[in-house]
XYZ file of C-alpha atoms in Angstrom:
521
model
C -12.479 21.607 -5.001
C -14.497 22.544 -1.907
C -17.199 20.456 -3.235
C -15.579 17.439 -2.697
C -15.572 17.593 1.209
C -18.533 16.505 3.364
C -16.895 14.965 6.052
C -17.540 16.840 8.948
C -21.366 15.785 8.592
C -20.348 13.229 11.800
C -19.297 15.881 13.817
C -22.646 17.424 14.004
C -26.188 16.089 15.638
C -24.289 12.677 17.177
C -24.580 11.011 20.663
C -23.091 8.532 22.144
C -25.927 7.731 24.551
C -29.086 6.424 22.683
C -30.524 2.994 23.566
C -29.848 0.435 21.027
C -33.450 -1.028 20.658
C -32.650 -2.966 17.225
C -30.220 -5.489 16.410
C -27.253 -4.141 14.609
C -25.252 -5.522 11.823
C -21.914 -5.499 13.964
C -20.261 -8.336 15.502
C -19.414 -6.272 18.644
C -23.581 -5.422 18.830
C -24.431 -9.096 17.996
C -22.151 -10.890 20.666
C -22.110 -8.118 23.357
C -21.774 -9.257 27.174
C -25.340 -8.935 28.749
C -23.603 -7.684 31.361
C -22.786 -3.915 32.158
C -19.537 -2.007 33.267
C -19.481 1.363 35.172
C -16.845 3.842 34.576
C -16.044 6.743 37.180
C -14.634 9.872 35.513
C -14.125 13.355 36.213
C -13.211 16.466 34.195
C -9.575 17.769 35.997
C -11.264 20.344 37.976
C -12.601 17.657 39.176
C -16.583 18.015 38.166
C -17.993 14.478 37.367
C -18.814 14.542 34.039
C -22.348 14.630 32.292
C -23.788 13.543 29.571
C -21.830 15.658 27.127
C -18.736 15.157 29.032
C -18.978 11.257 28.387
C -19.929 11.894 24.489
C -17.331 11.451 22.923
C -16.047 8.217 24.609
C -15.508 5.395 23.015
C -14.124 1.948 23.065
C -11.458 0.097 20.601
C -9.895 -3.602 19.844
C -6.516 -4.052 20.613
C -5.990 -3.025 17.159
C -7.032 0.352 18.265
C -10.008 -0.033 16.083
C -13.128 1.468 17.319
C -16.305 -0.351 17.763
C -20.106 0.123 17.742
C -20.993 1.791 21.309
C -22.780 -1.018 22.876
C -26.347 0.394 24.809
C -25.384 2.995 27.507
C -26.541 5.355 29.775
C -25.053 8.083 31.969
C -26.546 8.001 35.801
C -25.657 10.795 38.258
C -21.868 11.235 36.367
C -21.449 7.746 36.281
C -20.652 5.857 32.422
C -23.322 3.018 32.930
C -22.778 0.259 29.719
C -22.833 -2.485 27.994
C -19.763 -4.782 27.747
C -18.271 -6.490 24.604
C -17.101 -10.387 24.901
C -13.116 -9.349 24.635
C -10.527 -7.115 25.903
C -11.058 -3.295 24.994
C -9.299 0.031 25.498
C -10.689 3.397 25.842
C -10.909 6.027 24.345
C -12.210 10.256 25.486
C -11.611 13.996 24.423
C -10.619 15.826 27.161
C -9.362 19.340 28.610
C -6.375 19.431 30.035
C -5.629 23.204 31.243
C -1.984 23.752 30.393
C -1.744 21.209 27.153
C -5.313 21.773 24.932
C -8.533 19.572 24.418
C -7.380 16.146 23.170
C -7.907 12.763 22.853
C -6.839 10.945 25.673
C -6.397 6.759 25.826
C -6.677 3.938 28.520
C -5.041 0.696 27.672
C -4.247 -0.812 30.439
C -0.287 -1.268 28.892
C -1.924 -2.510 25.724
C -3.690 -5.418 27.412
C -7.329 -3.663 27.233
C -9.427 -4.349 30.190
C -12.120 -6.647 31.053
C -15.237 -6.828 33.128
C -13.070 -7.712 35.845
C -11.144 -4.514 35.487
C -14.802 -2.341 36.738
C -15.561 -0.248 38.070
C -12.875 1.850 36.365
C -11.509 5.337 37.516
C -11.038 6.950 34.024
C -8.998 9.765 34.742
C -6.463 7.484 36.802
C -6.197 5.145 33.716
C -5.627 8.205 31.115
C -3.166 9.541 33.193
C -1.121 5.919 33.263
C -1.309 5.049 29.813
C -0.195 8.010 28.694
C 2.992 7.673 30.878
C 3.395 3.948 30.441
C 3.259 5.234 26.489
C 5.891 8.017 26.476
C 8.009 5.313 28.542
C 7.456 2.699 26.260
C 8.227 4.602 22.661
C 11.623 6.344 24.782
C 12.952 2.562 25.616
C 12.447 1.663 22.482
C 14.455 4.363 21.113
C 17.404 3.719 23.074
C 17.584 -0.402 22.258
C 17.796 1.309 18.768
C 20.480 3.589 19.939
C 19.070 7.169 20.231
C 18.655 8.532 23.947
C 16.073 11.216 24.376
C 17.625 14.423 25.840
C 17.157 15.204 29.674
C 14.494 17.405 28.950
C 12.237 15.022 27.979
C 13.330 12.517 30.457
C 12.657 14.883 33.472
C 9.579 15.601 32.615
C 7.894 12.602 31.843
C 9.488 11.693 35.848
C 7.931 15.083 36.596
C 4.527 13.245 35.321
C 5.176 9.129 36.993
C 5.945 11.583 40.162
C 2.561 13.357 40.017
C 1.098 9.742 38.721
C 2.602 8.150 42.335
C 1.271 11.021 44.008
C -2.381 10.462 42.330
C -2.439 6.788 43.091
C -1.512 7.428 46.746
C -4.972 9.949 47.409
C -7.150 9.208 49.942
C -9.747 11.383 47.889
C -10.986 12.287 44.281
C -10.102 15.876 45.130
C -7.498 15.156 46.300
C -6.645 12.436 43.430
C -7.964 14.680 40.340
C -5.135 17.401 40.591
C -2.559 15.117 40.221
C -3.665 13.684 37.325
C -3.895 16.585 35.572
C -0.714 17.631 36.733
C 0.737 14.390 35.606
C -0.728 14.754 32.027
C 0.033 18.176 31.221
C 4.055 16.809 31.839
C 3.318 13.432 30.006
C 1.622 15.314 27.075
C 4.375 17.544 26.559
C 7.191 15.386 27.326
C 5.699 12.894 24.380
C 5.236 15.988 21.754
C 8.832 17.178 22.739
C 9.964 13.491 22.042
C 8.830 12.676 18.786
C 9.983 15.751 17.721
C 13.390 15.770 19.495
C 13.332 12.677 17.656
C 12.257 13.584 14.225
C 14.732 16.499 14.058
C 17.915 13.507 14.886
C 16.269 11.637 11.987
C 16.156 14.310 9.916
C 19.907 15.178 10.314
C 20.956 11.711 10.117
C 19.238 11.916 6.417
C 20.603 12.347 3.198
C 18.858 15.552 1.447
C 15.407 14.200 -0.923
C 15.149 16.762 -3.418
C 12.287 14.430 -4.676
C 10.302 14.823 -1.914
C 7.274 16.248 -2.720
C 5.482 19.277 -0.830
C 2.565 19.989 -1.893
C -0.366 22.462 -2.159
C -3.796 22.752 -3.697
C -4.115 24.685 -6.792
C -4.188 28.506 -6.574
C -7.019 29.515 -8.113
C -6.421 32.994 -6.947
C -4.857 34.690 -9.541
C -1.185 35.649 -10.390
C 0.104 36.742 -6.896
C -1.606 33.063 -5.398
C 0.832 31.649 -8.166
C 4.090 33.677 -7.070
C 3.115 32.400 -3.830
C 2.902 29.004 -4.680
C 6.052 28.723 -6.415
C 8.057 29.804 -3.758
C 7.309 26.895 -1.967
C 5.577 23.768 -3.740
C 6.799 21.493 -6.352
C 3.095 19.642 -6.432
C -0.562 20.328 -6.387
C -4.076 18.475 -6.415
C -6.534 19.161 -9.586
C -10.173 17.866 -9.470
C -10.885 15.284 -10.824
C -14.391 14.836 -9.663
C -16.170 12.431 -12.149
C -19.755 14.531 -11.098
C -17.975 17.985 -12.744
C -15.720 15.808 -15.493
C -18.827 14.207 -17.281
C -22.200 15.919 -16.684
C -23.482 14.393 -19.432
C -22.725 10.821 -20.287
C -19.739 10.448 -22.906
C -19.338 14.165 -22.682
C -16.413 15.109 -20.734
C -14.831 18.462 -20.342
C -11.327 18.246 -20.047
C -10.297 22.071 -20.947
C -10.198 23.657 -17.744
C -7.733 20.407 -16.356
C -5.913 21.035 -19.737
C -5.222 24.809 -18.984
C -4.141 24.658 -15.238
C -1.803 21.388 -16.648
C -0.071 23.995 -19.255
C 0.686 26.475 -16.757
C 2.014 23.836 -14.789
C 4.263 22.178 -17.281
C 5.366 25.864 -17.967
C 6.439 26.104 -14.041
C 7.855 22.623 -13.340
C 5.439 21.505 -10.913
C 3.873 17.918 -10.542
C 0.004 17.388 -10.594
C -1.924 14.891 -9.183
C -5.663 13.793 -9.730
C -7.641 13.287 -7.339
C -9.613 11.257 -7.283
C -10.761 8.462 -9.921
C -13.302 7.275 -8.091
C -15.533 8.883 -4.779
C -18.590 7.471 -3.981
C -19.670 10.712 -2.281
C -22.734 12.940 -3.511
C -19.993 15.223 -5.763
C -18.636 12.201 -6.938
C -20.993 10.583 -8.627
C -22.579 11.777 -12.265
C -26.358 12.055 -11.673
C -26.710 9.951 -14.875
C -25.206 7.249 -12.937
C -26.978 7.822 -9.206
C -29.603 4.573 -8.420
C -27.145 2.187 -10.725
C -26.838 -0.958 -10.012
C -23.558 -2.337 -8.679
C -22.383 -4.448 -11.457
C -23.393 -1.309 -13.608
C -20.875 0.767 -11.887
C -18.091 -1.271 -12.011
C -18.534 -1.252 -15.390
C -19.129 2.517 -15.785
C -15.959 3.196 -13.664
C -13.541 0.774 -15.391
C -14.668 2.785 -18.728
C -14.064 6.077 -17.175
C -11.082 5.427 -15.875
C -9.103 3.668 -18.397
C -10.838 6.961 -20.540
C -9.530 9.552 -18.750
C -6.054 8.279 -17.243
C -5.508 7.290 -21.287
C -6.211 10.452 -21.873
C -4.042 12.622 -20.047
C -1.241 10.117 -19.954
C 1.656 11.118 -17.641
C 0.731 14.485 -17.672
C -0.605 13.138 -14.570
C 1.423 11.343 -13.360
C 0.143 10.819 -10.026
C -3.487 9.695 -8.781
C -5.916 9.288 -6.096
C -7.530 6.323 -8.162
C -9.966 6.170 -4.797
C -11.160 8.023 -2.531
C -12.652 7.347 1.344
C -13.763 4.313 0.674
C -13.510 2.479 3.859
C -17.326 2.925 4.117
C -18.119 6.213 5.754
C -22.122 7.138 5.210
C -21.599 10.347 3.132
C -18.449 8.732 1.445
C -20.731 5.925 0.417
C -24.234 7.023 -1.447
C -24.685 3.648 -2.632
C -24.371 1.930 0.493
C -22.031 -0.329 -0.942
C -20.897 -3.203 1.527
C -17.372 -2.996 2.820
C -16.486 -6.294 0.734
C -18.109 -4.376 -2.777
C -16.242 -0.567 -1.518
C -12.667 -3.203 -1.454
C -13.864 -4.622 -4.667
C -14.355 -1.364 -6.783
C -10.819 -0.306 -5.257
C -9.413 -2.662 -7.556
C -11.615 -2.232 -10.272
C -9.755 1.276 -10.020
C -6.533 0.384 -9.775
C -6.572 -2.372 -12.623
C -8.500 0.638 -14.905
C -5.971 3.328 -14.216
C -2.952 0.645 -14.884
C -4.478 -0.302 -18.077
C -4.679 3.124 -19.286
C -1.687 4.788 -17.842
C 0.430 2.029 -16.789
C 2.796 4.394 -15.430
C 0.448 5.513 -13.276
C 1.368 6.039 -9.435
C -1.544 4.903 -7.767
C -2.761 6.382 -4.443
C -5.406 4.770 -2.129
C -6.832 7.800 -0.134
C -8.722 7.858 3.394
C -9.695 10.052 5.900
C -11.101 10.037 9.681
C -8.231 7.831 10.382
C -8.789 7.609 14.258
C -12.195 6.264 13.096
C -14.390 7.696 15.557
C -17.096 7.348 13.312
C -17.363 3.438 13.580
C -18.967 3.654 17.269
C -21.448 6.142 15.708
C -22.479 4.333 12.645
C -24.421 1.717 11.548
C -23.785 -0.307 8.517
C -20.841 -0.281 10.704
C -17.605 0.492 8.411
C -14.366 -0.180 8.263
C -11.639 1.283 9.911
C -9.248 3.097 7.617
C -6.756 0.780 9.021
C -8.679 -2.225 8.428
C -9.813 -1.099 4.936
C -5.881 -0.627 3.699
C -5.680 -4.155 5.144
C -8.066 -5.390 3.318
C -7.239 -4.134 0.253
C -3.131 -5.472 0.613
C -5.098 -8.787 1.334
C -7.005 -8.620 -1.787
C -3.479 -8.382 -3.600
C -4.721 -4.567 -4.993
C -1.877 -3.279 -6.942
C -1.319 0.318 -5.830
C 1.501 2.200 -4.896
C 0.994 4.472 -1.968
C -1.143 4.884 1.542
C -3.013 8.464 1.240
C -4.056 10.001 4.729
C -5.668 12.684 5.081
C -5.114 14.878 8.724
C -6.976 18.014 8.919
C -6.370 18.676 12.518
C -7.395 15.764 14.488
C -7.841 16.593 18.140
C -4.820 14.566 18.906
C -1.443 15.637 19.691
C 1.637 14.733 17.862
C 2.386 11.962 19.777
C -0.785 10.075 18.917
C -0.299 11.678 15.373
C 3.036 9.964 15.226
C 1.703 6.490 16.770
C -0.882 6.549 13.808
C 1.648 7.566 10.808
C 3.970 4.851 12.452
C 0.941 2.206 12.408
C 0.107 2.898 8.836
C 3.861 2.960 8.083
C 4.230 -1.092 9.289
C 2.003 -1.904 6.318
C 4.823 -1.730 4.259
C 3.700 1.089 1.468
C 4.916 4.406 1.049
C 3.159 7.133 2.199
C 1.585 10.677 1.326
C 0.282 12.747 3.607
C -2.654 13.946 0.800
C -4.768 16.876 2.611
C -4.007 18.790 5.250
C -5.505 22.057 7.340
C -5.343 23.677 10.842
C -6.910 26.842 11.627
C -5.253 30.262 11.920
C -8.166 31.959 13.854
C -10.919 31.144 16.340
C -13.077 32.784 14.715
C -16.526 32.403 12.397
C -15.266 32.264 8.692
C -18.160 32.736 6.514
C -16.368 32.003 3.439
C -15.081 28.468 4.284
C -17.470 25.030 4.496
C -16.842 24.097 7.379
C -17.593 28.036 9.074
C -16.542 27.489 12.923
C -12.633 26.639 13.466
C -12.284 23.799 16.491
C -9.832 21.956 18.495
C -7.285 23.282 21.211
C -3.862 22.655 20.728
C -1.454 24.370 23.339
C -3.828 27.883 23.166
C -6.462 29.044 21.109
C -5.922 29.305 17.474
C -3.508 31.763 15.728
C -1.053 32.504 13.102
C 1.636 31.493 15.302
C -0.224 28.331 16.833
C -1.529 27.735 13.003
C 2.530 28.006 11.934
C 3.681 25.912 15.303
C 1.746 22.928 14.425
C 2.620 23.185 10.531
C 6.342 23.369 11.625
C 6.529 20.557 13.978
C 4.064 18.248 11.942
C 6.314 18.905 8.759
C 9.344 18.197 10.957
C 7.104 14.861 11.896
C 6.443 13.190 8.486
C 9.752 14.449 6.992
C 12.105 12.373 9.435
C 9.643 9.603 7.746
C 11.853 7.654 4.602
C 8.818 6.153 3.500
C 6.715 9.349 3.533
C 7.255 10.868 0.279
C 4.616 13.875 -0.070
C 3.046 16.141 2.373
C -0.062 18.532 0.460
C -1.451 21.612 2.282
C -5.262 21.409 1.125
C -5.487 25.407 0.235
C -3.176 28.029 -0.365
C -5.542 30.739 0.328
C -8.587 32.437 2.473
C -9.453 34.622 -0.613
C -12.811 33.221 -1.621
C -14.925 30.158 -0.407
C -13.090 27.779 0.925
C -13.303 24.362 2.711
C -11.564 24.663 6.294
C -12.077 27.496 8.696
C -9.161 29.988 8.189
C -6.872 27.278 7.100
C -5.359 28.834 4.088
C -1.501 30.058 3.943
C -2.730 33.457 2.921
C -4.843 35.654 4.489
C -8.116 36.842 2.285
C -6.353 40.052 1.448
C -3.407 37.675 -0.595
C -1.201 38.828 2.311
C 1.263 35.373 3.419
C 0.515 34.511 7.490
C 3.096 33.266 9.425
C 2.817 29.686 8.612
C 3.566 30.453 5.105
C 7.124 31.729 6.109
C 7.583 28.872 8.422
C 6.950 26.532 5.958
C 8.603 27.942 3.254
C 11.825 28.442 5.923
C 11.767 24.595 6.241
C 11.462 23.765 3.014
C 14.721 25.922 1.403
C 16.298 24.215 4.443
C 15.461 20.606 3.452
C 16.057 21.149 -0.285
C-alpha cells in the first residue's frame, strides 16, 4: 500500500517568495490590491526572520481557506507583499522553545485584517489570537455547561498576563520574550483543554462497541497478526485500480480474496480503499492520456464491476480518493468542477453495485497549505466536501486523513470540529506520527519531521496517539479512527511510524493504544 502515497512531493523544492510574472487562474491573483502590505516579525529569540523564516507563511479567507500567495518579497527581515481586495488572516510555522514547531494563526478575533491594519507586528498578533482563541472555545464551553478546571484557567491568565506585559514594551527585545512566554502558556493551556474536555465527553458517553479502530493490514506474518488482533476490529486493503487491472478486463482479485478469508475467519471489518485515485498508482496505464468523458465511463464500469463483485464482503469504501485537486492527486489535470463530477460518478457506481455500500469521501492536506503554492489553484479540502454536499453526492462519511500535521491539538480539534458542522459522520482514515528522529531507510518518506513538545520518541510517538485517540473518541459523530501501518518491518510509507518496531517487538504506543481501547470497549 506504500505505493499509493505521494503526498509529501509539496513539502520539498517550494517557496513562498517567487515573483508572480504571469497571470494566474485564481480569483485572489486576478483581483489582488495593487497595493502592498509589510509585515514585521521575529523568531522568539528575537532574530528578524529571513527568507526561510517567512516561507512558510501564508494567508487565508475567513473561511480559513488558504489562498494563492500574491507577489512578495522579503527586504532586510521585513514580509514585503501584495494585498488581496478582502479581509485575510494569517497564517506561519513557528518555534516556540518550551511547546514545539507549530503552526501559529493571526486573526485579528476572526475579523481578518485589512490594509489598514499594516504594518503588522506578527509575533504580537500570534500571540493574541491564540489567547483570544483558548478564551473563546472555554466561554463557549461553559454557556454549554462544562467549566474547564483551574488548571487550564490559570494558565491561559498566566499567558493574557505575559500578553499585557508584551503590549506594554517600549522595545522588540524587550516585547519578543513576552510573547513567547505568553504562547508557550496559551499553547498548553488550549492542548490541556480540549483534552480536559474530551476525557468529560468521553465519560458522559455511553460505551460504542461499534466503534471502529482501525489498522492497515499486517502483511508481516503471523506474529503482525497476533498483534493486530489484540487491538483492531478494522483494516484498509488496496484497492488500487493501477495493481487491480493491469491489463484491461483482466483483474486479479486473489490476493484481496485471501487476506478477506483470513479476515472473515478473525471477525474483523475491511474496507477498500479507494475506488477511484487520480494519482500516478491509481490509474491503469491502459487508461493514462484518456479523455475525460472516456474515464467516466471506464470508472462507472469498474466500479459497479468490482463493488458487485465482492459484495458486502466489503462493506466499507473509500469510493474516492484526494480529489480536491492536489497536482500529484490529479494526473489528468482535471478541473475542480470535473474532480466533483467523477466523485459522483463514484458514488452512483458503487451504489449500483453494492447498494449497501458505506461510502467514504477521502482527503488529505486538510490545512491546505498547498493552495498558496499551487497553480491550477485547487480546492480546499473543506471547500471540496462542500462542494460535493452541494452537488447532492450521496455518500455516507467525511474521510480525513492526519499524518502529523505540524499543528497542535487544539488546531487539530478546531479542524475535526469544522468538518464535523457539515453534518456527516466522520472517519479519521490514515494516520502516522513518528517514533524516532531519525533517517529510516525503509520508509517513503525517509526523514521523520515536526516538533511536538520534544523531539520524537516512543513515548512522544505514544503521547500524541493517546491524547489524539482521547480527541476523536469524545467525537459521537466520529465513528473510525485507522492507524496507517502496524509495523517498521519492511518498506514502509512514514518515517518510523509503525506500532512495532522492525524487529516485530510492540513500542510503547502500541500498549497505550491498546490500554485505551480495552478501556473504551
Amino acid at each position: 500500500m506504500i505505493q499509493r502515497r505521494r503526498f509529501l512531493e509539496f513539502t520539498a523544492g517550494l517557496t513562498l517568495f517567487p515573483l508572480i510574472s504571469q497571470p494566474s487562474n485564481s480569483e485572489t491573483v486576478k483581483n489582488a490590491s495593487q497595493e502592498t502590505v509589510t509585515l514585521q516579525g521575529w523568531d522568539f529569540q528575537g532574530i528578524p526572520l529571513d527568507q526561510s523564516g517567512w516561507e512558510t507563511l501564508h494567508f487565508l479567507d475567513l473561511e480559513e481557506n488558504p489562498i494563492f500567495n500574491p507577489p512578495r518579497q522579503v527586504e532586510g527581515g521585513k514580509l514585503i507583499s501584495s494585498f488581496p481586495p478582502f479581509p485575510v488572516m494569517i497564517a506561519i510555522n513557528l518555534l516556540v522553545s518550551g511547546f514545539g514547531k507549530v503552526y501559529l494563526y493571526a486573526d485579528n478575533q476572526g475579523k481578518g485584517y485589512t490594509i489598514a491594519d499594516f504594518p503588522l507586528n506578527l509575533n504580537l498578533e500570534l500571540t493574541r489570537t491564540r489567547c483570544d482563541r483558548v478564551q473563546s472555545l472555554i466561554n463557549t464551553w461553559k454557556q454549554q455547561g462544562y467549566t474547564s478546571a483551574s488548571t487550564v484557567i490559570n494558565r491561559l491568565n498566566q499567558a493574557f498576563f505575559y500578553l499585557k506585559k508584551a503590549e506594554n514594551s517600549s522595545s522588540i527585545t524587550e516585547q519578543i520574550p513576552w510573547c513567547q512566554q505568553s504562547l508557550v502558556e496559551s499553547l498548553w493551556s488550549g492542548e490541556e483543554a480540549v483534552l480536559a474536555h474530551a476525557k468529560y465527553q468521553i465519560s458522559q458517553q455511553e460505551k460504542r462497541p461499534n466503534f471502529l479502530f482501525g489498522c492497515g493490514f499486517p502483511y508481516g506474518g503471523e506474529t503482525d497478526k497476533a498483534y493486530f488482533k489484540e487491538v483492531f476490529n478494522f483494516t484498509t486493503l488496496p484497492l488500487y485500480w493501477r495493481d487491480l487491472e493491469k491489463k484491461q478486463g483482466q483483474k486479479n482479485y486473489e490476493p484481496l480474496n485471501q487476506m478477506l478469508d483470513w479476515l472473515e475467519e478473525n471477525k474483523i471489518t475491511p474496507k477498500g480503499h479507494p475506488l477511484a485515485w487520480f494519482a500516478e498508482f491509481g490509474i491503469p496505464e491502459w487508461l493514462k492520456d484518456t479523455s475525460f468523458k472516456t474515464m467516466k465511463r471506464e470508472l462507472d464500469l469498474h466500479i459497479q464491476e468490482v463493488t458487485r463483485y465482492f459484495g458486502q464482503r466489503f462493506p466499507y469504501y473509500d469510493i474516492i480518493n484526494e480529489a480536491s485537486g492536489r497536482a500529484f492527486a490529479n494526473q489528468p489535470g482535471y478541473s475542480s468542477e470535473e474532480l466533483v463530477e467523477l466523485s459522483g460518478v463514484t458514488a452512483t457506481a458503487c451504489y449500483q453495485g453494492n447498494p449497501q455500500a458505506f461510502r467514504i469521501i477521502n482527503d488529505c492536506c486538510l490545512w491546505a497549505r498547498h493552495r498558496a503554492l499551487e497553480q491550477p489553484n485547487p480546492l480546499t479540502p473543506y471547500q471540496y466536501i462542500k462542494a460535493c454536499l452541494a452537488a447532492n453526492i450521496p455518500f455516507e462519511a467525511i474521510g480525513l486523513q492526519l499524518y502529523y500535521p505540524d499543528r497542535d491539538l487544539f488546531e487539530i480539534n478546531r479542524l475535526i470540529e469544522r468538518f464535523g458542522q457539515l453534518g456527516k459522520i466522520i472517519h479519521i482514515t490514515e494516520l502516522g506520527v513518528p517514533s524516532d528522529t531519525t533517517e529510516d531507510e525503509n520508509s517513503w518518506m525517509k526523514t521523520p519531521f515536526g516538533l511536538w513538545h520534544n523531539p520524537w520518541s516512543e513515548t512522544i510517538q505514544a503521547d500524541w496517539i493517546e491524547q489524539f485517540y482521547t480527541l476523536c473518541y469524545s467525537k459521537s459523530y466520529i465513528k473510525a479512527i485507522t492507524w496507517w501501518e502496524l509495523s517498521d518491518k519492511g518498506y514502509h510509507f512514514w518515517a518510523h511510524g509503525g506500532l512495532l518496531r522492525p524487529d516485530g517487538q510492540p513500542k510503547e504506543a502500541f500498549y497505550r493504544l491498546k490500554s485505551l481501547v480495552q478501556q473504551w470497549r
